[in-house]
Coordinates of C-alpha atoms in Angstrom, one line a residue:
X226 CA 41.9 -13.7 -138.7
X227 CA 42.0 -17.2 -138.7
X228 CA 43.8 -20.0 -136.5
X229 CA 44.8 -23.0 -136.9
X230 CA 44.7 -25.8 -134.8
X231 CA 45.3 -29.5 -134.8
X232 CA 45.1 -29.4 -138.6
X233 CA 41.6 -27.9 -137.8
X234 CA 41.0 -23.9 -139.0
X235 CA 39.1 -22.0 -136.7
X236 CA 37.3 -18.8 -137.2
X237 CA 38.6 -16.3 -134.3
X238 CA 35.8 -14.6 -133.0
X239 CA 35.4 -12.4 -129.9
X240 CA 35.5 -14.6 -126.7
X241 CA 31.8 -14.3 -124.9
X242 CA 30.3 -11.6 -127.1
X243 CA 27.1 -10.9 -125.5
X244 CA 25.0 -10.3 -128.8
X245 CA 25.8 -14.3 -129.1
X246 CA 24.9 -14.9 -125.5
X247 CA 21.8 -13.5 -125.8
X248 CA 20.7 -15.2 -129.2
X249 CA 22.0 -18.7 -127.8
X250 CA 20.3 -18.6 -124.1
X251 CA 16.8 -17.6 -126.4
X252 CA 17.1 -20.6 -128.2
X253 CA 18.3 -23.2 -125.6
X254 CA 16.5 -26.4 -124.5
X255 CA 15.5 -26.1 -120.8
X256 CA 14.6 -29.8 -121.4
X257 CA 18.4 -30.5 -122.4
X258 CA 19.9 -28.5 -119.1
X259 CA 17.1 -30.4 -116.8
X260 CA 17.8 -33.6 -118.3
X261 CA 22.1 -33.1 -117.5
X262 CA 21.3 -32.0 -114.0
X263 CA 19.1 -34.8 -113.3
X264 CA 21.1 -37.2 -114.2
X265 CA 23.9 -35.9 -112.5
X266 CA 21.7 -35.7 -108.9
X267 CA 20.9 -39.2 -110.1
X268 CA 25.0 -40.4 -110.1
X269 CA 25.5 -38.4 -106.8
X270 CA 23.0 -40.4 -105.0
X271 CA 24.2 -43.9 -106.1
X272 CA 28.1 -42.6 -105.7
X273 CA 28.2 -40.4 -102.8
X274 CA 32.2 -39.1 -102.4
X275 CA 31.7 -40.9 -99.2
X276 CA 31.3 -44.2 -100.7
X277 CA 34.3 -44.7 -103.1
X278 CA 37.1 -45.7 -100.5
X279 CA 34.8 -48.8 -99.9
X280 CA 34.0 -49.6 -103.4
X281 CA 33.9 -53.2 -104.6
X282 CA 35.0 -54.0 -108.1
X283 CA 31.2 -55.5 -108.2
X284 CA 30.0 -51.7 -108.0
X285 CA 32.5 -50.3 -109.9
X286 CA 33.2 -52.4 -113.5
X287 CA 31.6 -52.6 -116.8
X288 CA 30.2 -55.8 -117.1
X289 CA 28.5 -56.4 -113.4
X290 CA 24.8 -55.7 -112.7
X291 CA 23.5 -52.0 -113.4
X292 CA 24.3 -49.5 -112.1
X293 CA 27.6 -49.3 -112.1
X294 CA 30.4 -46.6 -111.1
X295 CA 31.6 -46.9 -114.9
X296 CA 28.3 -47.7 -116.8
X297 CA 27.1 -44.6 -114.9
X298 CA 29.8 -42.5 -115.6
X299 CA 29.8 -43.4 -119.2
X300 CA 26.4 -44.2 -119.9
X301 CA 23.9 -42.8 -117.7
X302 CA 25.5 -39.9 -117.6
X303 CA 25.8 -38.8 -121.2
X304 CA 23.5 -35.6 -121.1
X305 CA 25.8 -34.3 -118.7
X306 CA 28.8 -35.5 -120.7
X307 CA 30.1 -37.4 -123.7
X308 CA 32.6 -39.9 -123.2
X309 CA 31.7 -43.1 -125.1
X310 CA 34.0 -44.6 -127.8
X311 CA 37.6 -46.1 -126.9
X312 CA 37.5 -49.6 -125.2
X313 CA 36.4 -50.8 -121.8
X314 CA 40.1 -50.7 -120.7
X315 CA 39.6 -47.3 -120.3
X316 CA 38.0 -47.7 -116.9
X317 CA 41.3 -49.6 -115.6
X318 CA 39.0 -53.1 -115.0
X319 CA 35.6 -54.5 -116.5
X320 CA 34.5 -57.9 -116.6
X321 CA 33.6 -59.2 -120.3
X322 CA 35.4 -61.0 -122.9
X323 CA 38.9 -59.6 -124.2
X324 CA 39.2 -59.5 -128.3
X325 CA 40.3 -63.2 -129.5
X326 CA 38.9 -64.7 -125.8
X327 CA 35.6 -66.3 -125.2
X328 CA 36.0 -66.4 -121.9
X329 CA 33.9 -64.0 -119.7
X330 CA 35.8 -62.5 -116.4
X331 CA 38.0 -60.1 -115.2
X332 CA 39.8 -58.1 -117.7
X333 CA 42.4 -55.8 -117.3
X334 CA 45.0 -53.5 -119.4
X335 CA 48.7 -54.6 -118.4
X336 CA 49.4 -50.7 -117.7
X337 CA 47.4 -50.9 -114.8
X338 CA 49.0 -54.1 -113.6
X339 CA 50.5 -57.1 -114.0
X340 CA 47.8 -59.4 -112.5
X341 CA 44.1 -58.7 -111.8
X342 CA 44.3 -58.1 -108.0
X343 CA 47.0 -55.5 -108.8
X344 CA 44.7 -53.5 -111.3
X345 CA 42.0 -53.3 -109.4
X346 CA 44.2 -52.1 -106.5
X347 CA 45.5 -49.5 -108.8
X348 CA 42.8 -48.3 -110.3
X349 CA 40.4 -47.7 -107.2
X350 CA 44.2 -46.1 -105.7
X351 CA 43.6 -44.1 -108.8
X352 CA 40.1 -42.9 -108.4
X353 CA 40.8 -41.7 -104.8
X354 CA 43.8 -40.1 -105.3
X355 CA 42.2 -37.8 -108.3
X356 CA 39.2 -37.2 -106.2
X357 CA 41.7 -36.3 -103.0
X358 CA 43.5 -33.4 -105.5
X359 CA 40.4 -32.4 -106.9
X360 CA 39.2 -31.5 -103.3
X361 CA 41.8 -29.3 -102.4
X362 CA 41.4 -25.3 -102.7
X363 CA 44.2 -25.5 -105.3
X364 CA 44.7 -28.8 -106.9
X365 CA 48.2 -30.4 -108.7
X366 CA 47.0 -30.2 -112.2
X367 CA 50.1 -31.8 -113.4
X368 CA 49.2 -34.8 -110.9
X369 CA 45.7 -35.5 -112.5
X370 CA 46.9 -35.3 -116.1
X371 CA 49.6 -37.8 -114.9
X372 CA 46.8 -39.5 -112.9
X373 CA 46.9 -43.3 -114.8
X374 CA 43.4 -43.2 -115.3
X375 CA 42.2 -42.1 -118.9
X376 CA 41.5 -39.0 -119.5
X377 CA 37.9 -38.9 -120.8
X378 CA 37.3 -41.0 -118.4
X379 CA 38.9 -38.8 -115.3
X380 CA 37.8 -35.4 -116.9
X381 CA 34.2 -36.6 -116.9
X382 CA 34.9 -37.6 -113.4
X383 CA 36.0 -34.4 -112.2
X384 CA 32.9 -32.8 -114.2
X385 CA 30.1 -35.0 -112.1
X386 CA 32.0 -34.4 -108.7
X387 CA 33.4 -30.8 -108.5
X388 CA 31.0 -29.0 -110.9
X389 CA 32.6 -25.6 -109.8
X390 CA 35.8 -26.7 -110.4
X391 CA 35.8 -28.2 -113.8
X392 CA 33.5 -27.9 -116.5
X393 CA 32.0 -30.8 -118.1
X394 CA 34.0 -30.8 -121.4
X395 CA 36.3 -34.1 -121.8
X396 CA 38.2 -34.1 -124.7
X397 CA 41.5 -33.0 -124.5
X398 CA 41.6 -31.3 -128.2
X399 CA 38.5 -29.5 -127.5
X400 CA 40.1 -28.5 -124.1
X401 CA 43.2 -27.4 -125.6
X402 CA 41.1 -25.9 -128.5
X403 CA 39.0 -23.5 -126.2
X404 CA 42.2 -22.9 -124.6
X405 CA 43.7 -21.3 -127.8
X406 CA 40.6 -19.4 -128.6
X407 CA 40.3 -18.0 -125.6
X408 CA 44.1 -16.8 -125.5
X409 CA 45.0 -18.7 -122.7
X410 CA 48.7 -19.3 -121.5
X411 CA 50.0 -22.2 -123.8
X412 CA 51.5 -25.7 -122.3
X413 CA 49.1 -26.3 -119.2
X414 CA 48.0 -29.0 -118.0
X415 CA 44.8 -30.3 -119.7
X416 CA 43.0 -30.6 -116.3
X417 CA 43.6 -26.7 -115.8
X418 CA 42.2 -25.4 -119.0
X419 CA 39.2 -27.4 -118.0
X420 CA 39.5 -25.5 -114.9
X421 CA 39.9 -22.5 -116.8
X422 CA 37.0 -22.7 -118.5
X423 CA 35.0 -22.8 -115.2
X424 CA 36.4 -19.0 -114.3
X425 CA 35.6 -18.1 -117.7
X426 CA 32.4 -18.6 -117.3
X427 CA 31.8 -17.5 -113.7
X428 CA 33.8 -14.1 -114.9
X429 CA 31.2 -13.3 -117.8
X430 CA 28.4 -11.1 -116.3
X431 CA 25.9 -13.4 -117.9
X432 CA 26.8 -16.7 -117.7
X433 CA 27.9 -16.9 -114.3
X434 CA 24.5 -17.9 -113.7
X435 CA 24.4 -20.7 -116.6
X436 CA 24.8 -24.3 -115.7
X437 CA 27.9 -26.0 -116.7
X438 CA 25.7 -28.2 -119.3
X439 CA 24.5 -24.7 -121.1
X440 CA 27.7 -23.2 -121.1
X441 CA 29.3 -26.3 -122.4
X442 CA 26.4 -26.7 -125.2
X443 CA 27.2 -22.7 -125.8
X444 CA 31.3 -23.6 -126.7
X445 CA 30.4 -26.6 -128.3
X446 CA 28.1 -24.5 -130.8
X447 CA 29.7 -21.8 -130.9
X448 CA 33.5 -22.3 -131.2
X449 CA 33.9 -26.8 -131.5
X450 CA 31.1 -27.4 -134.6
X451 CA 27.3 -26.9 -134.2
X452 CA 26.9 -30.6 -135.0
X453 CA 27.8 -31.8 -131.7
X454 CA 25.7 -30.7 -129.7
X455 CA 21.7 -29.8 -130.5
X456 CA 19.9 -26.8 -128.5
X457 CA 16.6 -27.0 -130.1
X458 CA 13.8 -26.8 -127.8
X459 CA 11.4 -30.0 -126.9
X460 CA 8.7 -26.7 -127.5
X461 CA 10.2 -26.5 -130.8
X462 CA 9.7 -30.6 -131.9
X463 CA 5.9 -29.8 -131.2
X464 CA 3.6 -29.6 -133.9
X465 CA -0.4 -29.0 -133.9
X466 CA -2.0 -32.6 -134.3
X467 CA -3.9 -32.7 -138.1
X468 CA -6.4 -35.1 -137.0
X469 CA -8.7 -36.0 -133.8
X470 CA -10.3 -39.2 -133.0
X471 CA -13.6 -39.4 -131.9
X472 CA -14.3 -42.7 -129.8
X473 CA -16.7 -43.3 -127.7
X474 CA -15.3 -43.8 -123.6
X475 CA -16.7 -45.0 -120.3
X476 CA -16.4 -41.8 -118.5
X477 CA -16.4 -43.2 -114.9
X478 CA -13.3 -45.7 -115.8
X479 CA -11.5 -42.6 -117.7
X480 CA -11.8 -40.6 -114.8
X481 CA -10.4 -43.6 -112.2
X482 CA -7.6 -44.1 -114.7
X483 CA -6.4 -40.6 -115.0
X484 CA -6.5 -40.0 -111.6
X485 CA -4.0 -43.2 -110.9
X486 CA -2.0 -42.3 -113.8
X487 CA -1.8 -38.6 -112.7
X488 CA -0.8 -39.9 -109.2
X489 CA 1.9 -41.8 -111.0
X490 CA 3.4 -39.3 -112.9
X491 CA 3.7 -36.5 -109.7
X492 CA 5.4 -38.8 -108.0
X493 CA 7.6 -39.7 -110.7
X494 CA 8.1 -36.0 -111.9
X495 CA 8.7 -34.9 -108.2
X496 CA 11.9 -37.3 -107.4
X497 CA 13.1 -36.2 -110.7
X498 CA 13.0 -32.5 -109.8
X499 CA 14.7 -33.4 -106.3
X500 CA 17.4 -35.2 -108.5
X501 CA 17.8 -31.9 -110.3
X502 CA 18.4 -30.1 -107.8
X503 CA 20.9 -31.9 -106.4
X504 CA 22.7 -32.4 -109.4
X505 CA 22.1 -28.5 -110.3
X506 CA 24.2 -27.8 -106.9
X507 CA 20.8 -26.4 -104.9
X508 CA 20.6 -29.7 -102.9
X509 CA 19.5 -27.5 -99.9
X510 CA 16.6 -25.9 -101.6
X511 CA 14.7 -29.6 -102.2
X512 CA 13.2 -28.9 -98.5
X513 CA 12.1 -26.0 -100.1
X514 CA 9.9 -27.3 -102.8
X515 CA 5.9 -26.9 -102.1
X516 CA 3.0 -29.3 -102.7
X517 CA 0.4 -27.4 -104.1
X518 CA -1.8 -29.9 -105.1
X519 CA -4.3 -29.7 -102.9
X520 CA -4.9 -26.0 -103.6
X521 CA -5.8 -26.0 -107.2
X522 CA -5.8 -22.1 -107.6
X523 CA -2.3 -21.5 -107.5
X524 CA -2.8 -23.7 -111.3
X525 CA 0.3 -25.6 -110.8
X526 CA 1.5 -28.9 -108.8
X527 CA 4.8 -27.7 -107.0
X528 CA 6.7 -24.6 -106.5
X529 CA 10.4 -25.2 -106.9
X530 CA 13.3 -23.3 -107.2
X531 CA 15.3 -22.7 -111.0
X532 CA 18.1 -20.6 -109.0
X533 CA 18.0 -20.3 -105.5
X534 CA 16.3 -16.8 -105.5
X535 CA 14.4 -17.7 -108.7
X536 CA 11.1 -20.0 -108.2
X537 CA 10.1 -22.3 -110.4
X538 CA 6.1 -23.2 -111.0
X539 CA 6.1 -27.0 -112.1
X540 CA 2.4 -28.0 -113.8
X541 CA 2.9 -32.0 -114.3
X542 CA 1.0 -33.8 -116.9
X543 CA 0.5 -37.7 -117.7
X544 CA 0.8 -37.3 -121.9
X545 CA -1.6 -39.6 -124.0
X546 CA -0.3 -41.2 -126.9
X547 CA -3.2 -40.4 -129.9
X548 CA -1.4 -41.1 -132.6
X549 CA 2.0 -42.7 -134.6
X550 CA 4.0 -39.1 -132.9
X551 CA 1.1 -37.4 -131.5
X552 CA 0.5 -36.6 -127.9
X553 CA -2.2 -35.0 -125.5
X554 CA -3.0 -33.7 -122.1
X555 CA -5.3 -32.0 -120.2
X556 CA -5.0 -28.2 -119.3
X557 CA -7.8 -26.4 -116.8
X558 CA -8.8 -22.7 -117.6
X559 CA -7.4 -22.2 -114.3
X560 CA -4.1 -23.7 -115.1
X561 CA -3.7 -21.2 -118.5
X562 CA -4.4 -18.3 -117.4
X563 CA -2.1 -18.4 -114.2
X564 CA 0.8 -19.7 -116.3
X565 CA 0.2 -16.9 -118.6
X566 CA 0.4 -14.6 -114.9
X567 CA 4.2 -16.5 -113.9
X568 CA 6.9 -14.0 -112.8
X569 CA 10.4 -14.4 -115.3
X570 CA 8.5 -17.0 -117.2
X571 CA 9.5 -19.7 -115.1
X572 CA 6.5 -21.7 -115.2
X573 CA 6.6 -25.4 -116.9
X574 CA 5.0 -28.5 -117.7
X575 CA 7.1 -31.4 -116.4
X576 CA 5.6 -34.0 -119.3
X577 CA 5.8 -37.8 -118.0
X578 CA 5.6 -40.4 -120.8
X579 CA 4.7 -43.8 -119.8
X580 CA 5.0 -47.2 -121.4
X581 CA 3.5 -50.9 -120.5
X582 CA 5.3 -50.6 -116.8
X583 CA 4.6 -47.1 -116.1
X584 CA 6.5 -43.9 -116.0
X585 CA 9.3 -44.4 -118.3
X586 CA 10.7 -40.9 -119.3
X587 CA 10.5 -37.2 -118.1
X588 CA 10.8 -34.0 -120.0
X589 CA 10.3 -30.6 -119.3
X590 CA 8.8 -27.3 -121.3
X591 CA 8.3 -23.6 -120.8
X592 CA 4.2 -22.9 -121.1
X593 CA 5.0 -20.3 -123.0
X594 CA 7.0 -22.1 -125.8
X595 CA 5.0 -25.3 -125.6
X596 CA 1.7 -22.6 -126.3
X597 CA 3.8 -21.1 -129.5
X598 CA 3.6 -24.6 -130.9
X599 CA 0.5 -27.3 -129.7
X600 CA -3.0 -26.5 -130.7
X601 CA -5.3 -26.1 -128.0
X602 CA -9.0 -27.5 -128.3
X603 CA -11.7 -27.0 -125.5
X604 CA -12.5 -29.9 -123.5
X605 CA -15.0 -28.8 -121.3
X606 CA -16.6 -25.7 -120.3
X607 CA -17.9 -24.2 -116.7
X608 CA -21.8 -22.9 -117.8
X609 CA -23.2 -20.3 -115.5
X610 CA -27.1 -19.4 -115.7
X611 CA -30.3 -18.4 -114.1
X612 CA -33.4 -20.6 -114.2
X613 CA -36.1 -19.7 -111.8
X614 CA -38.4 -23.1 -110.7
X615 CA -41.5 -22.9 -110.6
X616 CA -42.9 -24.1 -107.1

């Protein structure tokens, strides 16, 4: 059976199968779910709720000194959601140059206004009244889709903020799309089928305990086109190096160097994590999370939490470029063979790339994928033996 939708056919499978559950969640990036959450406990700490009924135009346009409430709901926010294309009048003000202008300042769309002051006043009216709805037990659905700001731009909104409201899919054909597929009532408002979508999920016996971002990459895949969204592993991008250098090193400076660098990079990695967790909705449990590094036999940096009943073991590791896309780091014996011991396989190297300033970029892998795919090589050896001196 086949629908058809939009002037797009779409094979009708059964909703949620749990065959296809299964064979998705075994092939899905951690590293893609961390990298959404993150960034979302990122926007929440720069926009708190409690800071948008004093928002300036400064903090909140396109066009003014990063970050912004729009560049970060657009831009910096992309793993979370997609929203990008369509032009800056989408945000209801921005300050840049209009098409046939030269002239750099405030812009506005004349549906929001007939003069600047008037936009702005309108738009931040705007923003508060959809996060006002949105914050109610039941909210008007009608009265956000009629809500004058766009509705990428609003639906992603709604996403960041009330994660457990609306899930973090923004386009209104895919919306209505899912809807069909999932033999929902015909003619709501677009704002409830994204709604919708969130009791879908928390009604499945298995993916109630998915994040919105892998739930949203499981539709997308599943029942949009495979194309727009990528669940390949970071585990599954690595490949055994085919050639070692062997250069001769002050051992003395190396040592100094990693140990800064390492410092670096737990630092780095650990407000990352906290990030995470806010944005993952487990803000409480970042009082939680345990520094271990002074007690090297637990083989791992920090104990945190992947659910709030689930802990997480987080082994942080300062990578080495050797090569045009090869990498390194160190692992102790120690550190193997008690990530090979971790309960629910939920132990992970949190990788921290650096460039010229220092720590530039985080990503995360399962030990037991990233040992699938990188070779190991011994680095050094503990040598145990008798010797009798003579006296």
């Amino acid at each position: 059976m086949h629908l058809c939708i939009r002037n797009r056919t779409v094979q009708k499978k059964k909703p949620l199968a749990k065959k296809d559950l299964i064979d998705f969640s075994n092939h899905y990036d951690d590293d893609k779910e961390f990298q959404a959450e993150q960034k979302r406990g990122e926007f929440l700490n720069d926009f708190p709720l409690t800071s948008l009924k004093k928002m300036t135009k400064e903090r909140y346009a396109i066009g003014q000194p990063r970050p912004t409430f729009c560049d970060s709901v657009e831009f910096r926010t992309r793993s979370w959601a997609m929203i990008q294309g369509a032009t800056a009048d989408k945000f209801g003000i921005y300050f840049g140059k209009r098409k046939g202008s030269p002239k750099v300042t405030w812009q506005h769309p004349t549906r929001m206004g007939n003069n600047f002051e008037d936009a702005w006043q309108n738009t931040h009216n705007a923003l508060i009244d959809l996060i006002e709805n949105a914050q109610h037990k039941h909210p008007d659905f009608a009265k956000i889709d009629a809500n004058p700001l766009t509705q990428m731009f609003k639906a992603k909104i709604l996403s960041l903020y009330f994660p457990n409201k609306f899930i973090n899919i923004c386009s209104r054909d895919h919306l209505h799309e899912l809807s069909s597929l999932f033999s929902m009532p015909e003619k709501l408002p677009t704002s409830e089928y994204q709604h919708r979508l969130i009791n879908l999920k928390m009604d499945n016996e298995i993916t109630r305990y998915w994040s919105n971002p892998k739930f949203m990459s499981f539709l997308y895949e599943n029942f949009i086109r495979k194309e727009v969204t990528s669940t390949e592993s970071i585990a599954n991008k690595v490949t055994a190096t085919t050639s070692l250098n062997h250069k001769e090193v002050n051992f003395d400076e190396l040592q100094e160097q990693r140990n800064l660098i390492g410092k670096l990079a737990e630092e780095f990695a650990i407000e990352k994590e906290k990030e995470r967790l806010k944005g993952a909705g487990l803000e409480h449990m970042i009082s939680k999370i345990e520094d271990r590094r002074s007690r090297p036999g637990y083989g791992h940096d920090y104990l945190s939490w992947s659910t709030e009943d689930k802990p997480r073991q987080i082994e942080v590791k300062a990578v080495a470029k050797t090569g045009a896309d090869s990498w390194r780091f160190f692992l102790s014996e120690n550190e193997y063979q008690r990530s090979q011991e971790s309960l629910e396989n939920e132990w992970y190297f949190y990788l921290v790339f650096f460039d010229k300033n220092g720590p530039q970029a985080l990503h995360i892998c399962n030990s037991e994928e990233m040992y699938k795919q990188a070779e190991m090589i011994p680095a050094s050896w503990s040598m145990y033996f008798d010797y009798h001196l003579k006296k």
